[in-house]
Amino acid sequence: MRIVLYRGDGVIEPWEREFSAVMPGVETVTWKEGQLLPSCDYAVLWNPAPGLLAQLDEVKAIFLMGAGVDAVLKFGEALPRVPLVRLGDAGMGVQMAEYVAHAVLRYFRRFDEYEQQARHGAWNPLPQHAKEHFTIGVMGLGRLGMPVVEAMRHFGFPVRGWSRSPKDLPGVQTFAGMEALGDFLHGIRVLVCMLPLTQETTNLLDRHNLGRLASGAYLINVSRGAILNEPDLMTLIRSGQIAGATLDVFRHEPLPAPHPFWNEPRITLTPHISALTMRHDAVRQIVAKVQALENGDTVTDLVDRQLGY
Ligand code: GLV
């Protein structure tokens, strides 16, 4: 069996080692711009180049080394019509839950304000926020959204969830579809964005929709930057309507040097690290799916090109 491994960042060697360890006998090949690819059974990719995609019409499936599929689906018709499989949880769900829990608790327990106080040598206990007024709204209830919902429930926050199709989750107030978006957002104190980037979700978090949150709300974005209208967030933060944001993803990454987010103390930034691909888990998951396909079985996490995720 021959598998082509490719990453836009060129870091392929550790992936080769991992595949050889889990799948003895597999022949992994790499590809460079301008090369002719030998015939391969499968492709395992992240941020692929168009020149490689054009040579993948004959593979049995393309696996992605991550959860988000926007960087591949953007190729549209140029993407080979073979099954496309994203990474399932593979260690990312717990990382998302850790990241979001940290950000929510920081706001709920007012650690952001205590950080500021400490910088000025101020000893000033603040009144506690009431949990019943700290509704957490999670947008996107998929593989990575659900561990976040569970973590929030564990701490006893009121939790709302919003998804494209209706979901019934114990202890969670659920909303589905664009027609329910207004009701979902109304009065939320912390909005957590876990949505895939699609045509429908691009710029979804704009002035209008963010303006529906509770006054003094917080935003946490851990999915894709283009879902957020960045100038609108700045306006709402400056007016005090939004009290703070924790952002892991941006429209342009790395976030450009002159971007106003860098100098806004109410915005906490991280460099797209909320859920890193765990190579060990990812390779084992991909190999198990390759074996399932070879046996004629179906696999989970197939991308629906129509839906865009
Ligand atoms: C990371 O952003 C991923 O989609 O896996």
PDB file of C-alpha atoms and ligand atoms in Angstrom:
ATOM      1  CA  MET A   1       0.000   0.000   0.000  1.00  0.00           C
ATOM      2  CA  ARG A   2       1.287   3.465  -0.891  1.00  0.00           C
ATOM      3  CA  ILE A   3       0.199   6.649   0.883  1.00  0.00           C
ATOM      4  CA  VAL A   4       1.190  10.184  -0.058  1.00  0.00           C
ATOM      5  CA  LEU A   5       1.759  12.502   2.913  1.00  0.00           C
ATOM      6  CA  TYR A   6       1.721  16.262   2.385  1.00  0.00           C
ATOM      7  CA  ARG A   7       1.552  19.333   4.610  1.00  0.00           C
ATOM      8  CA  GLY A   8       1.648  22.960   3.536  1.00  0.00           C
ATOM      9  CA  ASP A   9       4.150  23.624   6.340  1.00  0.00           C
ATOM     10  CA  GLY A  10       6.477  20.881   5.037  1.00  0.00           C
ATOM     11  CA  VAL A  11       6.697  19.053   8.399  1.00  0.00           C
ATOM     12  CA  ILE A  12       6.317  15.515   7.085  1.00  0.00           C
ATOM     13  CA  GLU A  13       9.111  13.476   8.629  1.00  0.00           C
ATOM     14  CA  PRO A  14       7.439  12.808  12.020  1.00  0.00           C
ATOM     15  CA  TRP A  15       4.263  11.750  10.174  1.00  0.00           C
ATOM     16  CA  GLU A  16       6.279   9.302   8.064  1.00  0.00           C
ATOM     17  CA  ARG A  17       7.809   7.831  11.209  1.00  0.00           C
ATOM     18  CA  GLU A  18       4.415   7.464  12.877  1.00  0.00           C
ATOM     19  CA  PHE A  19       2.841   5.782   9.835  1.00  0.00           C
ATOM     20  CA  SER A  20       5.740   3.319   9.546  1.00  0.00           C
ATOM     21  CA  ALA A  21       5.386   2.481  13.256  1.00  0.00           C
ATOM     22  CA  VAL A  22       1.622   1.861  13.091  1.00  0.00           C
ATOM     23  CA  MET A  23       1.431   0.313   9.613  1.00  0.00           C
ATOM     24  CA  PRO A  24       4.563  -1.753   8.984  1.00  0.00           C
ATOM     25  CA  GLY A  25       4.993  -2.337   5.280  1.00  0.00           C
ATOM     26  CA  VAL A  26       3.259   0.857   4.197  1.00  0.00           C
ATOM     27  CA  GLU A  27       5.173   2.901   1.635  1.00  0.00           C
ATOM     28  CA  THR A  28       4.825   6.604   2.373  1.00  0.00           C
ATOM     29  CA  VAL A  29       5.749   9.085  -0.338  1.00  0.00           C
ATOM     30  CA  THR A  30       6.140  12.843  -0.234  1.00  0.00           C
ATOM     31  CA  TRP A  31       5.515  15.357  -2.995  1.00  0.00           C
ATOM     32  CA  LYS A  32       7.104  18.614  -4.072  1.00  0.00           C
ATOM     33  CA  GLU A  33       5.769  21.265  -6.430  1.00  0.00           C
ATOM     34  CA  GLY A  34       6.319  20.241 -10.062  1.00  0.00           C
ATOM     35  CA  GLN A  35       6.753  16.506  -9.296  1.00  0.00           C
ATOM     36  CA  LEU A  36       4.811  13.705 -10.910  1.00  0.00           C
ATOM     37  CA  LEU A  37       3.213  11.606  -8.157  1.00  0.00           C
ATOM     38  CA  PRO A  38       3.484   7.809  -8.417  1.00  0.00           C
ATOM     39  CA  SER A  39       0.148   6.026  -8.182  1.00  0.00           C
ATOM     40  CA  CYS A  40      -1.056   6.054  -4.520  1.00  0.00           C
ATOM     41  CA  ASP A  41      -3.834   4.264  -2.635  1.00  0.00           C
ATOM     42  CA  TYR A  42      -4.559   7.083  -0.188  1.00  0.00           C
ATOM     43  CA  ALA A  43      -3.560  10.695   0.487  1.00  0.00           C
ATOM     44  CA  VAL A  44      -3.132  12.249   3.931  1.00  0.00           C
ATOM     45  CA  LEU A  45      -2.975  16.036   3.721  1.00  0.00           C
ATOM     46  CA  TRP A  46      -3.059  19.393   5.464  1.00  0.00           C
ATOM     47  CA  ASN A  47      -3.220  22.661   3.498  1.00  0.00           C
ATOM     48  CA  PRO A  48      -2.639  20.946   0.150  1.00  0.00           C
ATOM     49  CA  ALA A  49      -1.209  22.575  -2.970  1.00  0.00           C
ATOM     50  CA  PRO A  50      -3.366  22.650  -6.146  1.00  0.00           C
ATOM     51  CA  GLY A  51      -0.612  20.835  -8.104  1.00  0.00           C
ATOM     52  CA  LEU A  52      -0.908  17.845  -5.776  1.00  0.00           C
ATOM     53  CA  LEU A  53      -4.721  17.788  -5.702  1.00  0.00           C
ATOM     54  CA  ALA A  54      -4.728  17.606  -9.511  1.00  0.00           C
ATOM     55  CA  GLN A  55      -2.933  14.232  -9.247  1.00  0.00           C
ATOM     56  CA  LEU A  56      -5.238  12.611  -6.690  1.00  0.00           C
ATOM     57  CA  ASP A  57      -8.158  11.536  -8.908  1.00  0.00           C
ATOM     58  CA  GLU A  58      -7.265   7.856  -8.519  1.00  0.00           C
ATOM     59  CA  VAL A  59      -6.754   7.625  -4.726  1.00  0.00           C
ATOM     60  CA  LYS A  60      -9.380   5.694  -2.747  1.00  0.00           C
ATOM     61  CA  ALA A  61      -9.792   8.484  -0.199  1.00  0.00           C
ATOM     62  CA  ILE A  62      -8.204  11.701   1.005  1.00  0.00           C
ATOM     63  CA  PHE A  63      -7.695  12.048   4.769  1.00  0.00           C
ATOM     64  CA  LEU A  64      -7.139  15.407   6.432  1.00  0.00           C
ATOM     65  CA  MET A  65      -4.749  15.907   9.343  1.00  0.00           C
ATOM     66  CA  GLY A  66      -7.201  18.189  11.121  1.00  0.00           C
ATOM     67  CA  ALA A  67     -10.855  18.831  11.886  1.00  0.00           C
ATOM     68  CA  GLY A  68     -11.561  21.878   9.700  1.00  0.00           C
ATOM     69  CA  VAL A  69     -12.092  21.270   6.000  1.00  0.00           C
ATOM     70  CA  ASP A  70     -12.415  24.836   4.675  1.00  0.00           C
ATOM     71  CA  ALA A  71      -8.800  24.940   3.429  1.00  0.00           C
ATOM     72  CA  VAL A  72      -9.559  21.969   1.142  1.00  0.00           C
ATOM     73  CA  LEU A  73     -13.145  22.687   0.125  1.00  0.00           C
ATOM     74  CA  LYS A  74     -12.080  26.120  -1.108  1.00  0.00           C
ATOM     75  CA  PHE A  75     -10.660  24.307  -4.183  1.00  0.00           C
ATOM     76  CA  GLY A  76     -14.251  23.457  -5.231  1.00  0.00           C
ATOM     77  CA  GLU A  77     -14.399  21.636  -8.550  1.00  0.00           C
ATOM     78  CA  ALA A  78     -10.605  21.235  -8.576  1.00  0.00           C
ATOM     79  CA  LEU A  79     -10.923  18.848  -5.618  1.00  0.00           C
ATOM     80  CA  PRO A  80     -10.933  15.183  -6.776  1.00  0.00           C
ATOM     81  CA  ARG A  81     -14.351  13.530  -6.409  1.00  0.00           C
ATOM     82  CA  VAL A  82     -13.065  10.901  -3.973  1.00  0.00           C
ATOM     83  CA  PRO A  83     -14.222  10.436  -0.358  1.00  0.00           C
ATOM     84  CA  LEU A  84     -12.836  13.139   1.880  1.00  0.00           C
ATOM     85  CA  VAL A  85     -12.401  12.248   5.545  1.00  0.00           C
ATOM     86  CA  ARG A  86     -11.682  14.758   8.293  1.00  0.00           C
ATOM     87  CA  LEU A  87     -10.105  13.904  11.616  1.00  0.00           C
ATOM     88  CA  GLY A  88     -12.667  12.942  14.251  1.00  0.00           C
ATOM     89  CA  ASP A  89     -12.009  13.971  17.834  1.00  0.00           C
ATOM     90  CA  ALA A  90      -8.506  12.371  17.996  1.00  0.00           C
ATOM     91  CA  GLY A  91      -7.574  14.206  21.197  1.00  0.00           C
ATOM     92  CA  MET A  92      -8.944  17.582  20.116  1.00  0.00           C
ATOM     93  CA  GLY A  93     -12.224  17.521  22.055  1.00  0.00           C
ATOM     94  CA  VAL A  94     -10.563  17.540  25.460  1.00  0.00           C
ATOM     95  CA  GLN A  95      -8.195  20.327  24.386  1.00  0.00           C
ATOM     96  CA  MET A  96     -11.170  22.427  23.255  1.00  0.00           C
ATOM     97  CA  ALA A  97     -12.894  21.794  26.590  1.00  0.00           C
ATOM     98  CA  GLU A  98      -9.727  22.827  28.474  1.00  0.00           C
ATOM     99  CA  TYR A  99      -9.302  26.002  26.430  1.00  0.00           C
ATOM    100  CA  VAL A 100     -12.938  27.109  26.706  1.00  0.00           C
ATOM    101  CA  ALA A 101     -13.211  26.189  30.410  1.00  0.00           C
ATOM    102  CA  HIS A 102     -10.107  28.266  31.126  1.00  0.00           C
ATOM    103  CA  ALA A 103     -11.501  31.289  29.277  1.00  0.00           C
ATOM    104  CA  VAL A 104     -15.014  31.021  30.759  1.00  0.00           C
ATOM    105  CA  LEU A 105     -13.764  30.582  34.324  1.00  0.00           C
ATOM    106  CA  ARG A 106     -11.336  33.474  33.886  1.00  0.00           C
ATOM    107  CA  TYR A 107     -14.267  35.764  33.051  1.00  0.00           C
ATOM    108  CA  PHE A 108     -16.718  34.234  35.525  1.00  0.00           C
ATOM    109  CA  ARG A 109     -14.265  34.417  38.439  1.00  0.00           C
ATOM    110  CA  ARG A 110     -13.087  37.870  37.233  1.00  0.00           C
ATOM    111  CA  PHE A 111      -9.447  36.798  36.967  1.00  0.00           C
ATOM    112  CA  ASP A 112      -9.085  39.156  33.972  1.00  0.00           C
ATOM    113  CA  GLU A 113      -9.964  42.062  36.274  1.00  0.00           C
ATOM    114  CA  TYR A 114      -7.726  40.767  39.067  1.00  0.00           C
ATOM    115  CA  GLU A 115      -4.828  40.578  36.569  1.00  0.00           C
ATOM    116  CA  GLN A 116      -5.329  44.278  35.819  1.00  0.00           C
ATOM    117  CA  GLN A 117      -5.626  45.125  39.518  1.00  0.00           C
ATOM    118  CA  ALA A 118      -2.456  43.258  40.402  1.00  0.00           C
ATOM    119  CA  ARG A 119      -0.580  45.204  37.741  1.00  0.00           C
ATOM    120  CA  HIS A 120      -1.524  48.375  39.627  1.00  0.00           C
ATOM    121  CA  GLY A 121      -0.915  46.978  43.098  1.00  0.00           C
ATOM    122  CA  ALA A 122      -4.640  47.036  43.948  1.00  0.00           C
ATOM    123  CA  TRP A 123      -6.102  44.669  46.598  1.00  0.00           C
ATOM    124  CA  ASN A 124      -9.799  44.874  45.876  1.00  0.00           C
ATOM    125  CA  PRO A 125     -12.116  41.845  46.140  1.00  0.00           C
ATOM    126  CA  LEU A 126     -14.955  42.214  43.587  1.00  0.00           C
ATOM    127  CA  PRO A 127     -18.546  40.946  43.964  1.00  0.00           C
ATOM    128  CA  GLN A 128     -19.021  37.451  42.544  1.00  0.00           C
ATOM    129  CA  HIS A 129     -20.959  36.915  39.321  1.00  0.00           C
ATOM    130  CA  ALA A 130     -24.093  34.785  39.742  1.00  0.00           C
ATOM    131  CA  LYS A 131     -23.946  31.559  37.775  1.00  0.00           C
ATOM    132  CA  GLU A 132     -27.619  31.730  36.844  1.00  0.00           C
ATOM    133  CA  HIS A 133     -26.864  34.989  35.008  1.00  0.00           C
ATOM    134  CA  PHE A 134     -23.875  33.504  33.216  1.00  0.00           C
ATOM    135  CA  THR A 135     -25.500  31.618  30.370  1.00  0.00           C
ATOM    136  CA  ILE A 136     -23.000  29.940  28.075  1.00  0.00           C
ATOM    137  CA  GLY A 137     -24.039  29.585  24.435  1.00  0.00           C
ATOM    138  CA  VAL A 138     -22.180  27.029  22.320  1.00  0.00           C
ATOM    139  CA  MET A 139     -22.506  27.373  18.538  1.00  0.00           C
ATOM    140  CA  GLY A 140     -21.757  24.054  16.848  1.00  0.00           C
ATOM    141  CA  LEU A 141     -22.638  20.801  18.587  1.00  0.00           C
ATOM    142  CA  GLY A 142     -20.404  18.385  16.715  1.00  0.00           C
ATOM    143  CA  ARG A 143     -17.487  16.224  17.802  1.00  0.00           C
ATOM    144  CA  LEU A 144     -15.594  19.171  19.280  1.00  0.00           C
ATOM    145  CA  GLY A 145     -18.585  21.185  20.501  1.00  0.00           C
ATOM    146  CA  MET A 146     -19.985  18.405  22.672  1.00  0.00           C
ATOM    147  CA  PRO A 147     -17.003  18.080  25.057  1.00  0.00           C
ATOM    148  CA  VAL A 148     -17.263  21.849  25.582  1.00  0.00           C
ATOM    149  CA  VAL A 149     -20.979  21.584  26.375  1.00  0.00           C
ATOM    150  CA  GLU A 150     -20.244  18.798  28.865  1.00  0.00           C
ATOM    151  CA  ALA A 151     -17.472  20.783  30.564  1.00  0.00           C
ATOM    152  CA  MET A 152     -19.779  23.788  30.972  1.00  0.00           C
ATOM    153  CA  ARG A 153     -22.538  21.589  32.376  1.00  0.00           C
ATOM    154  CA  HIS A 154     -20.053  20.068  34.793  1.00  0.00           C
ATOM    155  CA  PHE A 155     -19.422  23.523  36.305  1.00  0.00           C
ATOM    156  CA  GLY A 156     -23.166  24.120  36.582  1.00  0.00           C
ATOM    157  CA  PHE A 157     -23.544  26.972  34.088  1.00  0.00           C
ATOM    158  CA  PRO A 158     -26.848  27.336  32.235  1.00  0.00           C
ATOM    159  CA  VAL A 159     -25.965  26.051  28.753  1.00  0.00           C
ATOM    160  CA  ARG A 160     -27.565  26.731  25.378  1.00  0.00           C
ATOM    161  CA  GLY A 161     -26.577  25.045  22.148  1.00  0.00           C
ATOM    162  CA  TRP A 162     -27.126  26.053  18.539  1.00  0.00           C
ATOM    163  CA  SER A 163     -26.727  23.764  15.546  1.00  0.00           C
ATOM    164  CA  ARG A 164     -27.851  23.522  11.923  1.00  0.00           C
ATOM    165  CA  SER A 165     -30.188  20.565  12.560  1.00  0.00           C
ATOM    166  CA  PRO A 166     -32.224  20.011  15.766  1.00  0.00           C
ATOM    167  CA  LYS A 167     -30.473  18.204  18.642  1.00  0.00           C
ATOM    168  CA  ASP A 168     -31.926  16.946  21.893  1.00  0.00           C
ATOM    169  CA  LEU A 169     -29.367  17.184  24.695  1.00  0.00           C
ATOM    170  CA  PRO A 170     -30.188  16.561  28.366  1.00  0.00           C
ATOM    171  CA  GLY A 171     -29.840  19.704  30.467  1.00  0.00           C
ATOM    172  CA  VAL A 172     -29.082  21.913  27.453  1.00  0.00           C
ATOM    173  CA  GLN A 173     -31.504  24.367  25.860  1.00  0.00           C
ATOM    174  CA  THR A 174     -31.070  23.689  22.154  1.00  0.00           C
ATOM    175  CA  PHE A 175     -31.883  25.837  19.116  1.00  0.00           C
ATOM    176  CA  ALA A 176     -31.588  24.926  15.442  1.00  0.00           C
ATOM    177  CA  GLY A 177     -31.247  26.841  12.217  1.00  0.00           C
ATOM    178  CA  MET A 178     -31.016  30.498  11.238  1.00  0.00           C
ATOM    179  CA  GLU A 179     -34.631  31.150  12.214  1.00  0.00           C
ATOM    180  CA  ALA A 180     -33.787  30.302  15.850  1.00  0.00           C
ATOM    181  CA  LEU A 181     -30.497  32.216  15.948  1.00  0.00           C
ATOM    182  CA  GLY A 182     -31.984  35.384  17.467  1.00  0.00           C
ATOM    183  CA  ASP A 183     -33.644  33.483  20.333  1.00  0.00           C
ATOM    184  CA  PHE A 184     -30.459  31.515  20.945  1.00  0.00           C
ATOM    185  CA  LEU A 185     -28.229  34.600  21.144  1.00  0.00           C
ATOM    186  CA  HIS A 186     -30.604  36.722  23.192  1.00  0.00           C
ATOM    187  CA  GLY A 187     -29.143  37.351  26.647  1.00  0.00           C
ATOM    188  CA  ILE A 188     -26.161  34.976  26.380  1.00  0.00           C
ATOM    189  CA  ARG A 189     -23.249  35.988  28.633  1.00  0.00           C
ATOM    190  CA  VAL A 190     -20.487  33.947  27.014  1.00  0.00           C
ATOM    191  CA  LEU A 191     -20.741  32.968  23.363  1.00  0.00           C
ATOM    192  CA  VAL A 192     -18.456  30.117  22.287  1.00  0.00           C
ATOM    193  CA  CYS A 193     -17.978  29.719  18.526  1.00  0.00           C
ATOM    194  CA  MET A 194     -17.163  26.160  17.442  1.00  0.00           C
ATOM    195  CA  LEU A 195     -18.776  26.351  13.985  1.00  0.00           C
ATOM    196  CA  PRO A 196     -17.209  25.165  10.752  1.00  0.00           C
ATOM    197  CA  LEU A 197     -16.480  27.909   8.221  1.00  0.00           C
ATOM    198  CA  THR A 198     -19.025  27.676   5.398  1.00  0.00           C
ATOM    199  CA  GLN A 199     -20.775  30.184   3.151  1.00  0.00           C
ATOM    200  CA  GLU A 200     -23.548  30.392   5.744  1.00  0.00           C
ATOM    201  CA  THR A 201     -21.263  31.018   8.714  1.00  0.00           C
ATOM    202  CA  THR A 202     -18.873  33.516   7.086  1.00  0.00           C
ATOM    203  CA  ASN A 203     -19.325  36.854   8.935  1.00  0.00           C
ATOM    204  CA  LEU A 204     -22.158  35.349  10.991  1.00  0.00           C
ATOM    205  CA  LEU A 205     -20.791  36.990  14.133  1.00  0.00           C
ATOM    206  CA  ASP A 206     -21.321  40.585  13.061  1.00  0.00           C
ATOM    207  CA  ARG A 207     -22.509  43.731  14.839  1.00  0.00           C
ATOM    208  CA  HIS A 208     -26.140  42.677  14.474  1.00  0.00           C
ATOM    209  CA  ASN A 209     -25.804  39.169  15.919  1.00  0.00           C
ATOM    210  CA  LEU A 210     -23.214  40.015  18.580  1.00  0.00           C
ATOM    211  CA  GLY A 211     -25.468  42.913  19.599  1.00  0.00           C
ATOM    212  CA  ARG A 212     -28.101  40.373  20.663  1.00  0.00           C
ATOM    213  CA  LEU A 213     -25.915  39.019  23.483  1.00  0.00           C
ATOM    214  CA  ALA A 214     -26.307  40.238  27.067  1.00  0.00           C
ATOM    215  CA  SER A 215     -24.789  43.622  27.743  1.00  0.00           C
ATOM    216  CA  GLY A 216     -21.213  43.004  28.934  1.00  0.00           C
ATOM    217  CA  ALA A 217     -21.013  39.620  27.206  1.00  0.00           C
ATOM    218  CA  TYR A 218     -17.832  37.751  26.274  1.00  0.00           C
ATOM    219  CA  LEU A 219     -16.894  36.019  23.044  1.00  0.00           C
ATOM    220  CA  ILE A 220     -14.675  32.953  22.664  1.00  0.00           C
ATOM    221  CA  ASN A 221     -13.773  31.951  19.089  1.00  0.00           C
ATOM    222  CA  VAL A 222     -11.968  28.654  18.618  1.00  0.00           C
ATOM    223  CA  SER A 223     -13.095  27.645  15.130  1.00  0.00           C
ATOM    224  CA  ARG A 224     -12.312  29.956  12.211  1.00  0.00           C
ATOM    225  CA  GLY A 225     -11.575  33.675  12.122  1.00  0.00           C
ATOM    226  CA  ALA A 226     -13.689  34.486   9.058  1.00  0.00           C
ATOM    227  CA  ILE A 227     -16.876  33.680  11.024  1.00  0.00           C
ATOM    228  CA  LEU A 228     -16.257  36.871  13.005  1.00  0.00           C
ATOM    229  CA  ASN A 229     -16.520  40.369  11.588  1.00  0.00           C
ATOM    230  CA  GLU A 230     -13.381  41.712  13.281  1.00  0.00           C
ATOM    231  CA  PRO A 231     -14.060  45.481  12.921  1.00  0.00           C
ATOM    232  CA  ASP A 232     -17.586  44.929  14.337  1.00  0.00           C
ATOM    233  CA  LEU A 233     -16.118  43.194  17.399  1.00  0.00           C
ATOM    234  CA  MET A 234     -13.730  46.129  17.954  1.00  0.00           C
ATOM    235  CA  THR A 235     -16.664  48.575  17.794  1.00  0.00           C
ATOM    236  CA  LEU A 236     -18.698  46.556  20.316  1.00  0.00           C
ATOM    237  CA  ILE A 237     -15.736  46.176  22.677  1.00  0.00           C
ATOM    238  CA  ARG A 238     -14.963  49.888  22.563  1.00  0.00           C
ATOM    239  CA  SER A 239     -18.604  50.703  23.334  1.00  0.00           C
ATOM    240  CA  GLY A 240     -18.602  48.249  26.279  1.00  0.00           C
ATOM    241  CA  GLN A 241     -21.437  46.157  24.806  1.00  0.00           C
ATOM    242  CA  ILE A 242     -18.936  43.273  24.650  1.00  0.00           C
ATOM    243  CA  ALA A 243     -16.746  43.145  27.765  1.00  0.00           C
ATOM    244  CA  GLY A 244     -13.999  40.925  26.381  1.00  0.00           C
ATOM    245  CA  ALA A 245     -13.020  38.272  23.894  1.00  0.00           C
ATOM    246  CA  THR A 246     -10.684  35.298  23.817  1.00  0.00           C
ATOM    247  CA  LEU A 247      -9.682  34.568  20.242  1.00  0.00           C
ATOM    248  CA  ASP A 248      -7.609  31.672  18.962  1.00  0.00           C
ATOM    249  CA  VAL A 249      -8.364  32.138  15.255  1.00  0.00           C
ATOM    250  CA  PHE A 250      -8.251  35.098  12.878  1.00  0.00           C
ATOM    251  CA  ARG A 251      -9.207  36.039   9.339  1.00  0.00           C
ATOM    252  CA  HIS A 252      -5.518  36.319   8.483  1.00  0.00           C
ATOM    253  CA  GLU A 253      -3.043  34.114  10.337  1.00  0.00           C
ATOM    254  CA  PRO A 254      -0.547  34.903  11.732  1.00  0.00           C
ATOM    255  CA  LEU A 255      -2.478  37.962  12.911  1.00  0.00           C
ATOM    256  CA  PRO A 256      -0.785  40.903  11.074  1.00  0.00           C
ATOM    257  CA  ALA A 257       1.375  43.236  13.166  1.00  0.00           C
ATOM    258  CA  PRO A 258      -0.738  46.414  12.803  1.00  0.00           C
ATOM    259  CA  HIS A 259      -4.030  44.658  13.687  1.00  0.00           C
ATOM    260  CA  PRO A 260      -5.937  46.575  16.424  1.00  0.00           C
ATOM    261  CA  PHE A 261      -6.589  43.325  18.368  1.00  0.00           C
ATOM    262  CA  TRP A 262      -2.931  43.287  19.456  1.00  0.00           C
ATOM    263  CA  ASN A 263      -3.328  46.494  21.461  1.00  0.00           C
ATOM    264  CA  GLU A 264      -6.780  45.914  22.924  1.00  0.00           C
ATOM    265  CA  PRO A 265      -6.397  44.785  26.561  1.00  0.00           C
ATOM    266  CA  ARG A 266      -9.912  43.300  26.604  1.00  0.00           C
ATOM    267  CA  ILE A 267      -8.928  40.869  23.844  1.00  0.00           C
ATOM    268  CA  THR A 268      -6.884  37.803  24.767  1.00  0.00           C
ATOM    269  CA  LEU A 269      -5.094  36.248  21.807  1.00  0.00           C
ATOM    270  CA  THR A 270      -3.579  32.829  21.240  1.00  0.00           C
ATOM    271  CA  PRO A 271      -1.904  31.605  18.005  1.00  0.00           C
ATOM    272  CA  HIS A 272      -4.410  28.947  16.788  1.00  0.00           C
ATOM    273  CA  ILE A 273      -3.502  26.409  19.463  1.00  0.00           C
ATOM    274  CA  SER A 274      -6.867  25.646  21.085  1.00  0.00           C
ATOM    275  CA  ALA A 275      -6.877  22.071  19.703  1.00  0.00           C
ATOM    276  CA  LEU A 276      -3.639  20.865  18.195  1.00  0.00           C
ATOM    277  CA  THR A 277      -3.552  17.745  16.074  1.00  0.00           C
ATOM    278  CA  MET A 278      -2.158  14.930  18.235  1.00  0.00           C
ATOM    279  CA  ARG A 279      -0.056  13.080  15.676  1.00  0.00           C
ATOM    280  CA  HIS A 280      -0.021   9.823  17.635  1.00  0.00           C
ATOM    281  CA  ASP A 281      -3.838   9.687  17.925  1.00  0.00           C
ATOM    282  CA  ALA A 282      -4.424  11.087  14.430  1.00  0.00           C
ATOM    283  CA  VAL A 283      -2.309   8.474  12.647  1.00  0.00           C
ATOM    284  CA  ARG A 284      -3.949   5.632  14.563  1.00  0.00           C
ATOM    285  CA  GLN A 285      -7.384   6.970  13.648  1.00  0.00           C
ATOM    286  CA  ILE A 286      -6.463   7.346   9.960  1.00  0.00           C
ATOM    287  CA  VAL A 287      -4.907   3.864   9.798  1.00  0.00           C
ATOM    288  CA  ALA A 288      -8.028   2.321  11.386  1.00  0.00           C
ATOM    289  CA  LYS A 289     -10.156   4.072   8.758  1.00  0.00           C
ATOM    290  CA  VAL A 290      -7.877   2.946   5.910  1.00  0.00           C
ATOM    291  CA  GLN A 291      -8.260  -0.624   7.166  1.00  0.00           C
ATOM    292  CA  ALA A 292     -12.051  -0.204   7.377  1.00  0.00           C
ATOM    293  CA  LEU A 293     -12.197   1.087   3.784  1.00  0.00           C
ATOM    294  CA  GLU A 294      -9.969  -1.759   2.606  1.00  0.00           C
ATOM    295  CA  ASN A 295     -12.460  -4.191   4.206  1.00  0.00           C
ATOM    296  CA  GLY A 296     -15.342  -2.501   2.415  1.00  0.00           C
ATOM    297  CA  ASP A 297     -16.683  -0.937   5.643  1.00  0.00           C
ATOM    298  CA  THR A 298     -17.936   2.615   6.021  1.00  0.00           C
ATOM    299  CA  VAL A 299     -16.070   5.230   8.057  1.00  0.00           C
ATOM    300  CA  THR A 300     -17.185   8.163  10.188  1.00  0.00           C
ATOM    301  CA  ASP A 301     -16.230  11.823   9.656  1.00  0.00           C
ATOM    302  CA  LEU A 302     -16.851  11.812   5.909  1.00  0.00           C
ATOM    303  CA  VAL A 303     -17.058  15.378   4.644  1.00  0.00           C
ATOM    304  CA  ASP A 304     -20.357  16.462   3.073  1.00  0.00           C
ATOM    305  CA  ARG A 305     -19.259  18.817   0.297  1.00  0.00           C
ATOM    306  CA  GLN A 306     -22.778  20.207  -0.071  1.00  0.00           C
ATOM    307  CA  LEU A 307     -22.966  21.242   3.591  1.00  0.00           C
ATOM    308  CA  GLY A 308     -19.361  22.392   3.561  1.00  0.00           C
ATOM    309  CA  TYR A 309     -18.107  20.367   6.558  1.00  0.00           C
TER     310      TYR A 309
HETATM  311  C1  GLV B   1      -7.447  23.115  13.207  1.00  0.00           C
HETATM  312  O1  GLV B   1      -7.776  24.258  13.094  1.00  0.00           O
HETATM  313  C2  GLV B   1      -8.196  22.029  12.656  1.00  0.00           C
HETATM  314  O2  GLV B   1      -9.144  22.285  11.892  1.00  0.00           O
HETATM  315  O3  GLV B   1      -7.885  20.873  12.950  1.00  0.00           O
END
